[in-house]
PDB file of C-alpha atoms in Angstrom:
ATOM      1  CA  SER Y 171     184.247 138.501  -0.827  1.00 74.00           C
ATOM      2  CA  ALA Y 172     187.912 139.879  -0.092  1.00 83.00           C
ATOM      3  CA  VAL Y 173     190.272 139.816  -3.115  1.00 90.00           C
ATOM      4  CA  ILE Y 174     193.709 139.188  -2.542  1.00 94.00           C
ATOM      5  CA  SER Y 175     196.754 140.497  -4.569  1.00 96.00           C
ATOM      6  CA  GLN Y 176     199.619 138.263  -4.407  1.00 96.00           C
ATOM      7  CA  LYS Y 177     203.299 138.852  -5.869  1.00 97.00           C
ATOM      8  CA  PRO Y 178     205.439 137.465  -7.208  1.00 97.00           C
ATOM      9  CA  SER Y 179     203.874 134.943  -9.074  1.00 95.00           C
ATOM     10  CA  ARG Y 180     206.412 133.122 -10.130  1.00 95.00           C
ATOM     11  CA  ASP Y 181     210.144 133.143  -8.970  1.00 97.00           C
ATOM     12  CA  ILE Y 182     213.519 131.262  -9.968  1.00 97.00           C
ATOM     13  CA  CYS Y 183     215.972 131.687  -7.180  1.00 97.00           C
ATOM     14  CA  GLN Y 184     219.005 130.571  -6.186  1.00 97.00           C
ATOM     15  CA  ARG Y 185     220.049 128.632  -3.159  1.00 97.00           C
ATOM     16  CA  GLY Y 186     221.064 130.394  -0.226  1.00 97.00           C
ATOM     17  CA  THR Y 187     219.091 133.416  -1.343  1.00 98.00           C
ATOM     18  CA  SER Y 188     215.840 134.253   0.244  1.00 98.00           C
ATOM     19  CA  LEU Y 189     212.584 135.306  -0.865  1.00 98.00           C
ATOM     20  CA  THR Y 190     209.919 137.442   0.180  1.00 98.00           C
ATOM     21  CA  ILE Y 191     206.157 136.962  -1.152  1.00 98.00           C
ATOM     22  CA  GLN Y 192     203.733 139.798  -0.579  1.00 98.00           C
ATOM     23  CA  CYS Y 193     199.886 139.798   0.028  1.00 97.00           C
ATOM     24  CA  GLN Y 194     197.493 143.070  -0.599  1.00 97.00           C
ATOM     25  CA  VAL Y 195     193.956 142.566   0.395  1.00 95.00           C
ATOM     26  CA  ASP Y 196     191.163 144.433  -0.242  1.00 94.00           C
ATOM     27  CA  SER Y 197     189.673 144.826   3.208  1.00 90.00           C
ATOM     28  CA  GLN Y 198     190.624 144.498   6.653  1.00 90.00           C
ATOM     29  CA  VAL Y 199     190.886 141.241   8.068  1.00 87.00           C
ATOM     30  CA  THR Y 200     192.129 139.994  11.371  1.00 85.00           C
ATOM     31  CA  MET Y 201     193.932 136.851  10.473  1.00 86.00           C
ATOM     32  CA  MET Y 202     195.957 135.698   7.168  1.00 92.00           C
ATOM     33  CA  PHE Y 203     197.508 132.459   6.963  1.00 93.00           C
ATOM     34  CA  TRP Y 204     199.889 131.525   4.685  1.00 96.00           C
ATOM     35  CA  TYR Y 205     200.019 127.713   2.698  1.00 95.00           C
ATOM     36  CA  ARG Y 206     202.671 125.895   0.853  1.00 96.00           C
ATOM     37  CA  GLN Y 207     201.908 123.559  -1.907  1.00 93.00           C
ATOM     38  CA  GLN Y 208     204.596 121.064  -2.740  1.00 92.00           C
ATOM     39  CA  PRO Y 209     204.898 119.400  -6.276  1.00 87.00           C
ATOM     40  CA  GLY Y 210     201.817 117.092  -6.474  1.00 83.00           C
ATOM     41  CA  GLN Y 211     201.008 117.435  -3.203  1.00 86.00           C
ATOM     42  CA  SER Y 212     197.961 119.133  -1.323  1.00 88.00           C
ATOM     43  CA  LEU Y 213     198.028 122.446   0.864  1.00 92.00           C
ATOM     44  CA  THR Y 214     199.471 122.420   4.316  1.00 93.00           C
ATOM     45  CA  LEU Y 215     199.213 125.122   6.434  1.00 93.00           C
ATOM     46  CA  ILE Y 216     202.740 127.245   7.486  1.00 96.00           C
ATOM     47  CA  ALA Y 217     201.342 129.563   9.942  1.00 94.00           C
ATOM     48  CA  THR Y 218     198.800 132.141  10.905  1.00 92.00           C
ATOM     49  CA  ALA Y 219     199.357 135.862  10.779  1.00 92.00           C
ATOM     50  CA  ASN Y 220     197.525 138.125  13.030  1.00 84.00           C
ATOM     51  CA  GLN Y 221     198.212 142.056  12.697  1.00 82.00           C
ATOM     52  CA  GLY Y 222     200.038 143.138  15.463  1.00 79.00           C
ATOM     53  CA  SER Y 223     201.107 139.877  17.365  1.00 82.00           C
ATOM     54  CA  GLU Y 224     204.004 137.123  16.431  1.00 87.00           C
ATOM     55  CA  ALA Y 225     202.527 134.838  14.057  1.00 92.00           C
ATOM     56  CA  THR Y 226     201.825 131.382  14.794  1.00 92.00           C
ATOM     57  CA  TYR Y 227     203.905 128.327  13.292  1.00 95.00           C
ATOM     58  CA  GLU Y 228     202.684 125.370  12.582  1.00 93.00           C
ATOM     59  CA  SER Y 229     204.363 122.046  13.504  1.00 93.00           C
ATOM     60  CA  GLY Y 230     207.655 121.734  11.485  1.00 94.00           C
ATOM     61  CA  PHE Y 231     207.968 125.265  10.352  1.00 97.00           C
ATOM     62  CA  VAL Y 232     210.223 128.055  12.534  1.00 96.00           C
ATOM     63  CA  ILE Y 233     209.920 131.664  12.601  1.00 96.00           C
ATOM     64  CA  ASP Y 234     213.849 131.665  11.231  1.00 97.00           C
ATOM     65  CA  LYS Y 235     213.089 129.750   8.287  1.00 98.00           C
ATOM     66  CA  PHE Y 236     210.198 131.688   7.122  1.00 98.00           C
ATOM     67  CA  PRO Y 237     209.746 134.614   9.017  1.00 97.00           C
ATOM     68  CA  ILE Y 238     206.249 136.483   8.664  1.00 96.00           C
ATOM     69  CA  SER Y 239     205.313 140.210   8.832  1.00 94.00           C
ATOM     70  CA  ARG Y 240     201.946 141.606   9.639  1.00 94.00           C
ATOM     71  CA  PRO Y 241     202.298 145.618   9.341  1.00 92.00           C
ATOM     72  CA  ASN Y 242     198.406 145.779   9.715  1.00 92.00           C
ATOM     73  CA  LEU Y 243     195.109 144.647   8.543  1.00 92.00           C
ATOM     74  CA  THR Y 244     195.318 144.498   5.010  1.00 94.00           C
ATOM     75  CA  PHE Y 245     198.758 143.628   4.447  1.00 95.00           C
ATOM     76  CA  SER Y 246     201.193 140.670   5.345  1.00 96.00           C
ATOM     77  CA  THR Y 247     204.667 139.419   3.658  1.00 97.00           C
ATOM     78  CA  LEU Y 248     206.451 135.793   3.847  1.00 98.00           C
ATOM     79  CA  THR Y 249     209.990 135.243   3.418  1.00 98.00           C
ATOM     80  CA  VAL Y 250     211.940 132.204   2.644  1.00 98.00           C
ATOM     81  CA  SER Y 251     214.662 132.293   3.909  1.00 98.00           C
ATOM     82  CA  ASN Y 252     218.195 130.409   3.001  1.00 97.00           C
ATOM     83  CA  MET Y 253     216.135 128.495   0.323  1.00 97.00           C
ATOM     84  CA  SER Y 254     217.092 124.818  -0.986  1.00 97.00           C
ATOM     85  CA  PRO Y 255     215.731 122.940  -3.736  1.00 96.00           C
ATOM     86  CA  GLU Y 256     213.025 121.186  -0.892  1.00 96.00           C
ATOM     87  CA  ASP Y 257     211.591 124.607  -0.649  1.00 97.00           C
ATOM     88  CA  SER Y 258     210.207 124.606  -4.406  1.00 97.00           C
ATOM     89  CA  SER Y 259     206.924 125.177  -3.821  1.00 96.00           C
ATOM     90  CA  ILE Y 260     203.498 127.227  -4.526  1.00 95.00           C
ATOM     91  CA  TYR Y 261     203.152 129.146  -1.568  1.00 97.00           C
ATOM     92  CA  LEU Y 262     199.348 130.807  -1.313  1.00 95.00           C
ATOM     93  CA  CYS Y 263     197.907 132.890   1.503  1.00 95.00           C
ATOM     94  CA  SER Y 264     194.511 133.259   2.271  1.00 93.00           C
ATOM     95  CA  VAL Y 265     192.121 135.437   4.326  1.00 90.00           C
ATOM     96  CA  GLY Y 266     188.898 134.001   6.428  1.00 80.00           C
ATOM     97  CA  ASP Y 267     186.075 135.212   4.450  1.00 64.00           C
ATOM     98  CA  ARG Y 268     182.940 136.167   6.352  1.00 53.00           C
ATOM     99  CA  GLY Y 269     181.125 136.076   2.808  1.00 57.00           C
ATOM    100  CA  LEU Y 270     181.966 132.581   2.887  1.00 62.00           C
ATOM    101  CA  GLY Y 271     181.019 131.546   6.049  1.00 63.00           C
ATOM    102  CA  TYR Y 272     184.453 131.779   7.069  1.00 59.00           C
ATOM    103  CA  GLY Y 273     185.741 129.687   4.394  1.00 69.00           C
ATOM    104  CA  TYR Y 274     189.088 130.625   3.178  1.00 83.00           C
ATOM    105  CA  THR Y 275     189.411 133.291   0.009  1.00 89.00           C
ATOM    106  CA  PHE Y 276     193.161 132.593  -1.489  1.00 92.00           C
ATOM    107  CA  GLY Y 277     196.191 134.429  -3.338  1.00 93.00           C
ATOM    108  CA  SER Y 278     196.946 133.273  -6.991  1.00 93.00           C
ATOM    109  CA  GLY Y 279     199.733 131.581  -5.451  1.00 94.00           C
ATOM    110  CA  THR Y 280     203.684 132.223  -5.808  1.00 96.00           C
ATOM    111  CA  ARG Y 281     205.190 129.664  -7.617  1.00 95.00           C
ATOM    112  CA  LEU Y 282     208.925 129.427  -6.380  1.00 97.00           C
ATOM    113  CA  THR Y 283     211.545 127.260  -8.352  1.00 97.00           C
ATOM    114  CA  VAL Y 284     215.397 127.160  -5.913  1.00 97.00           C
ATOM    115  CA  VAL Y 285     217.934 125.962  -8.527  1.00 97.00           C
TER     116      VAL Y 285
ATOM    117  CA  SER L 242     193.723 117.854  14.007  1.00 62.00           C
ATOM    118  CA  GLN L 243     191.808 117.514  11.459  1.00 63.00           C
ATOM    119  CA  GLU L 244     191.985 114.641   8.713  1.00 84.00           C
ATOM    120  CA  LEU L 245     190.393 114.722   5.365  1.00 92.00           C
ATOM    121  CA  GLU L 246     190.976 111.366   3.082  1.00 94.00           C
ATOM    122  CA  GLN L 247     189.875 112.404  -0.326  1.00 95.00           C
ATOM    123  CA  SER L 248     189.177 109.885  -3.551  1.00 95.00           C
ATOM    124  CA  PRO L 249     189.846 109.049  -5.890  1.00 96.00           C
ATOM    125  CA  GLN L 250     193.465 110.838  -6.275  1.00 94.00           C
ATOM    126  CA  SER L 251     192.852 111.015 -10.048  1.00 95.00           C
ATOM    127  CA  LEU L 252     190.079 110.587 -12.520  1.00 96.00           C
ATOM    128  CA  ILE L 253     190.350 110.463 -16.264  1.00 97.00           C
ATOM    129  CA  VAL L 254     187.312 111.125 -17.597  1.00 97.00           C
ATOM    130  CA  GLN L 255     185.319 110.918 -21.457  1.00 97.00           C
ATOM    131  CA  GLU L 256     184.433 114.316 -21.901  1.00 97.00           C
ATOM    132  CA  GLY L 257     179.822 114.372 -20.948  1.00 97.00           C
ATOM    133  CA  LYS L 258     180.146 111.394 -18.456  1.00 97.00           C
ATOM    134  CA  ASN L 259     179.119 112.109 -15.058  1.00 98.00           C
ATOM    135  CA  LEU L 260     181.676 111.756 -12.168  1.00 98.00           C
ATOM    136  CA  THR L 261     182.395 111.825  -8.469  1.00 98.00           C
ATOM    137  CA  ILE L 262     184.451 112.786  -5.825  1.00 98.00           C
ATOM    138  CA  ASN L 263     184.456 111.417  -2.300  1.00 97.00           C
ATOM    139  CA  CYS L 264     185.462 113.404   0.834  1.00 97.00           C
ATOM    140  CA  THR L 265     185.511 111.581   4.138  1.00 95.00           C
ATOM    141  CA  SER L 266     186.682 113.170   7.768  1.00 91.00           C
ATOM    142  CA  SER L 267     187.202 111.162  11.126  1.00 84.00           C
ATOM    143  CA  LYS L 268     185.857 113.882  13.091  1.00 84.00           C
ATOM    144  CA  THR L 269     182.405 115.872  12.762  1.00 83.00           C
ATOM    145  CA  LEU L 270     182.746 118.713   9.984  1.00 82.00           C
ATOM    146  CA  TYR L 271     182.000 121.860  10.909  1.00 76.00           C
ATOM    147  CA  GLY L 272     181.882 123.715   7.491  1.00 81.00           C
ATOM    148  CA  LEU L 273     183.004 121.782   4.128  1.00 89.00           C
ATOM    149  CA  TYR L 274     184.304 123.763   1.621  1.00 92.00           C
ATOM    150  CA  TRP L 275     184.913 122.815  -1.800  1.00 95.00           C
ATOM    151  CA  TYR L 276     187.731 124.292  -4.150  1.00 95.00           C
ATOM    152  CA  LYS L 277     189.337 123.995  -7.343  1.00 95.00           C
ATOM    153  CA  GLN L 278     192.614 124.913  -8.768  1.00 93.00           C
ATOM    154  CA  LYS L 279     194.311 125.035 -11.996  1.00 88.00           C
ATOM    155  CA  TYR L 280     197.415 123.603 -12.282  1.00 78.00           C
ATOM    156  CA  GLY L 281     200.073 126.209 -10.858  1.00 74.00           C
ATOM    157  CA  GLU L 282     197.170 128.457  -9.754  1.00 80.00           C
ATOM    158  CA  GLY L 283     195.531 129.689  -7.022  1.00 84.00           C
ATOM    159  CA  LEU L 284     192.089 128.138  -5.294  1.00 90.00           C
ATOM    160  CA  ILE L 285     188.726 129.067  -6.599  1.00 90.00           C
ATOM    161  CA  PHE L 286     185.960 128.458  -4.057  1.00 89.00           C
ATOM    162  CA  LEU L 287     183.350 126.174  -5.028  1.00 92.00           C
ATOM    163  CA  MET L 288     180.415 125.635  -2.531  1.00 90.00           C
ATOM    164  CA  MET L 289     180.398 125.666   1.398  1.00 90.00           C
ATOM    165  CA  LEU L 290     177.837 122.788   3.066  1.00 91.00           C
ATOM    166  CA  GLN L 291     177.312 123.509   6.958  1.00 86.00           C
ATOM    167  CA  LYS L 292     174.125 121.732   8.119  1.00 86.00           C
ATOM    168  CA  GLY L 293     173.853 117.481   7.801  1.00 88.00           C
ATOM    169  CA  GLY L 294     172.027 116.495   4.770  1.00 91.00           C
ATOM    170  CA  GLU L 295     172.431 119.477   2.744  1.00 93.00           C
ATOM    171  CA  GLU L 296     173.313 119.937  -0.889  1.00 95.00           C
ATOM    172  CA  LYS L 297     174.088 122.726  -2.721  1.00 95.00           C
ATOM    173  CA  SER L 298     174.383 123.173  -6.651  1.00 94.00           C
ATOM    174  CA  HIS L 299     176.292 125.313  -8.992  1.00 87.00           C
ATOM    175  CA  GLU L 300     175.807 124.993 -13.053  1.00 89.00           C
ATOM    176  CA  LYS L 301     176.671 121.454 -13.410  1.00 95.00           C
ATOM    177  CA  ILE L 302     178.044 121.031 -10.194  1.00 97.00           C
ATOM    178  CA  THR L 303     176.631 119.538  -7.220  1.00 97.00           C
ATOM    179  CA  ALA L 304     178.067 119.172  -3.740  1.00 97.00           C
ATOM    180  CA  LYS L 305     176.810 116.978  -0.728  1.00 96.00           C
ATOM    181  CA  LEU L 306     177.269 116.973   2.913  1.00 94.00           C
ATOM    182  CA  ASP L 307     175.578 113.291   4.394  1.00 91.00           C
ATOM    183  CA  GLU L 308     173.662 113.864   7.496  1.00 84.00           C
ATOM    184  CA  LYS L 309     176.505 113.051  10.033  1.00 87.00           C
ATOM    185  CA  LYS L 310     178.518 115.322   8.703  1.00 81.00           C
ATOM    186  CA  GLN L 311     181.700 113.302   8.096  1.00 90.00           C
ATOM    187  CA  GLN L 312     181.301 112.697   4.228  1.00 94.00           C
ATOM    188  CA  SER L 313     181.127 114.699   1.321  1.00 96.00           C
ATOM    189  CA  SER L 314     180.594 114.032  -2.279  1.00 97.00           C
ATOM    190  CA  LEU L 315     181.217 116.437  -5.251  1.00 98.00           C
ATOM    191  CA  HIS L 316     179.397 115.123  -8.148  1.00 98.00           C
ATOM    192  CA  ILE L 317     179.483 116.860 -11.776  1.00 98.00           C
ATOM    193  CA  THR L 318     177.191 115.939 -14.433  1.00 97.00           C
ATOM    194  CA  ALA L 319     177.977 116.033 -18.233  1.00 97.00           C
ATOM    195  CA  SER L 320     181.546 116.633 -17.760  1.00 97.00           C
ATOM    196  CA  GLN L 321     182.951 119.212 -19.837  1.00 97.00           C
ATOM    197  CA  PRO L 322     187.262 120.133 -20.153  1.00 95.00           C
ATOM    198  CA  SER L 323     186.719 123.162 -18.607  1.00 94.00           C
ATOM    199  CA  HIS L 324     185.482 121.159 -15.482  1.00 96.00           C
ATOM    200  CA  ALA L 325     189.520 120.030 -15.973  1.00 96.00           C
ATOM    201  CA  GLY L 326     191.778 120.677 -12.478  1.00 95.00           C
ATOM    202  CA  ILE L 327     192.691 119.633  -9.021  1.00 95.00           C
ATOM    203  CA  TYR L 328     189.628 119.340  -6.456  1.00 96.00           C
ATOM    204  CA  LEU L 329     190.213 120.281  -2.932  1.00 96.00           C
ATOM    205  CA  CYS L 330     188.119 119.421   0.156  1.00 95.00           C
ATOM    206  CA  GLY L 331     188.645 121.595   3.047  1.00 92.00           C
ATOM    207  CA  ALA L 332     187.453 122.072   6.764  1.00 89.00           C
ATOM    208  CA  LEU L 333     188.010 124.131   9.408  1.00 80.00           C
ATOM    209  CA  ASN L 334     189.941 122.355  12.186  1.00 72.00           C
ATOM    210  CA  GLY L 335     187.414 122.439  14.761  1.00 67.00           C
ATOM    211  CA  TYR L 336     184.520 124.240  16.286  1.00 62.00           C
ATOM    212  CA  ASN L 337     186.610 126.979  17.404  1.00 62.00           C
ATOM    213  CA  ASN L 338     189.415 126.997  14.998  1.00 64.00           C
ATOM    214  CA  ASN L 339     190.111 129.276  12.185  1.00 70.00           C
ATOM    215  CA  ASP L 340     192.691 127.105  10.107  1.00 77.00           C
ATOM    216  CA  MET L 341     191.681 125.327   7.420  1.00 83.00           C
ATOM    217  CA  ARG L 342     192.877 121.542   6.858  1.00 87.00           C
ATOM    218  CA  PHE L 343     192.886 120.194   2.950  1.00 92.00           C
ATOM    219  CA  GLY L 344     192.307 116.782   1.657  1.00 93.00           C
ATOM    220  CA  ALA L 345     194.940 115.365  -0.466  1.00 92.00           C
ATOM    221  CA  GLY L 346     193.116 116.810  -3.737  1.00 94.00           C
ATOM    222  CA  THR L 347     191.888 114.526  -6.674  1.00 96.00           C
ATOM    223  CA  ARG L 348     193.093 115.819 -10.039  1.00 95.00           C
ATOM    224  CA  LEU L 349     190.594 115.922 -12.985  1.00 97.00           C
ATOM    225  CA  THR L 350     191.231 115.251 -16.745  1.00 97.00           C
ATOM    226  CA  VAL L 351     188.511 115.401 -18.996  1.00 97.00           C
ATOM    227  CA  LYS L 352     188.929 113.754 -22.018  1.00 96.00           C
ATOM    228  CA  PRO L 353     187.442 115.665 -25.333  1.00 92.00           C
TER     229      PRO L 353
END
């Protein structure tokens, strides 16, 4: 199965600033997915990131707030822009993994606290 | 979109006891995935079920998918403190979709 390295693992940020989260995969993958997990909640899909095209955002998430880059088949970034305390969450990247029968492998997550 | 209901929301059991977590879908499941999450960490893949009536086991954890492919259960036998965490069921959002949706999760506490 794919191995994902996600950075940073945690950060505390001031409101109004931006944070960029990186995910590096050890193999080439077509799709990468970004999820948000708010405190005590399950995972919510933010967007799907395909290499060479713009990310597809789910309802309630917009590109201006969560710009995503996908420069190649092994790397993606998610930026949380103009942060507010409501953005405090765990952010996880994921890839579809053929080894799991199209189940997903997840990064270790980024715990973001906005103060 | 795929809606998954998990029950119970939380569970506290004494070490050594058995327990079951359920995941129910409003639609036919094209692959049901069970994950475990330690507090504040990423998800660890446990098992995937695809066929109606399928059952898989790994160590003391058994997962089943019913014949109608709309309900799955995760059963832990003789629970241990190492089983503690959040258990999440996930399913692909349709036959031709690639995105995965998740249940709300079950927080398991195992008391020594």
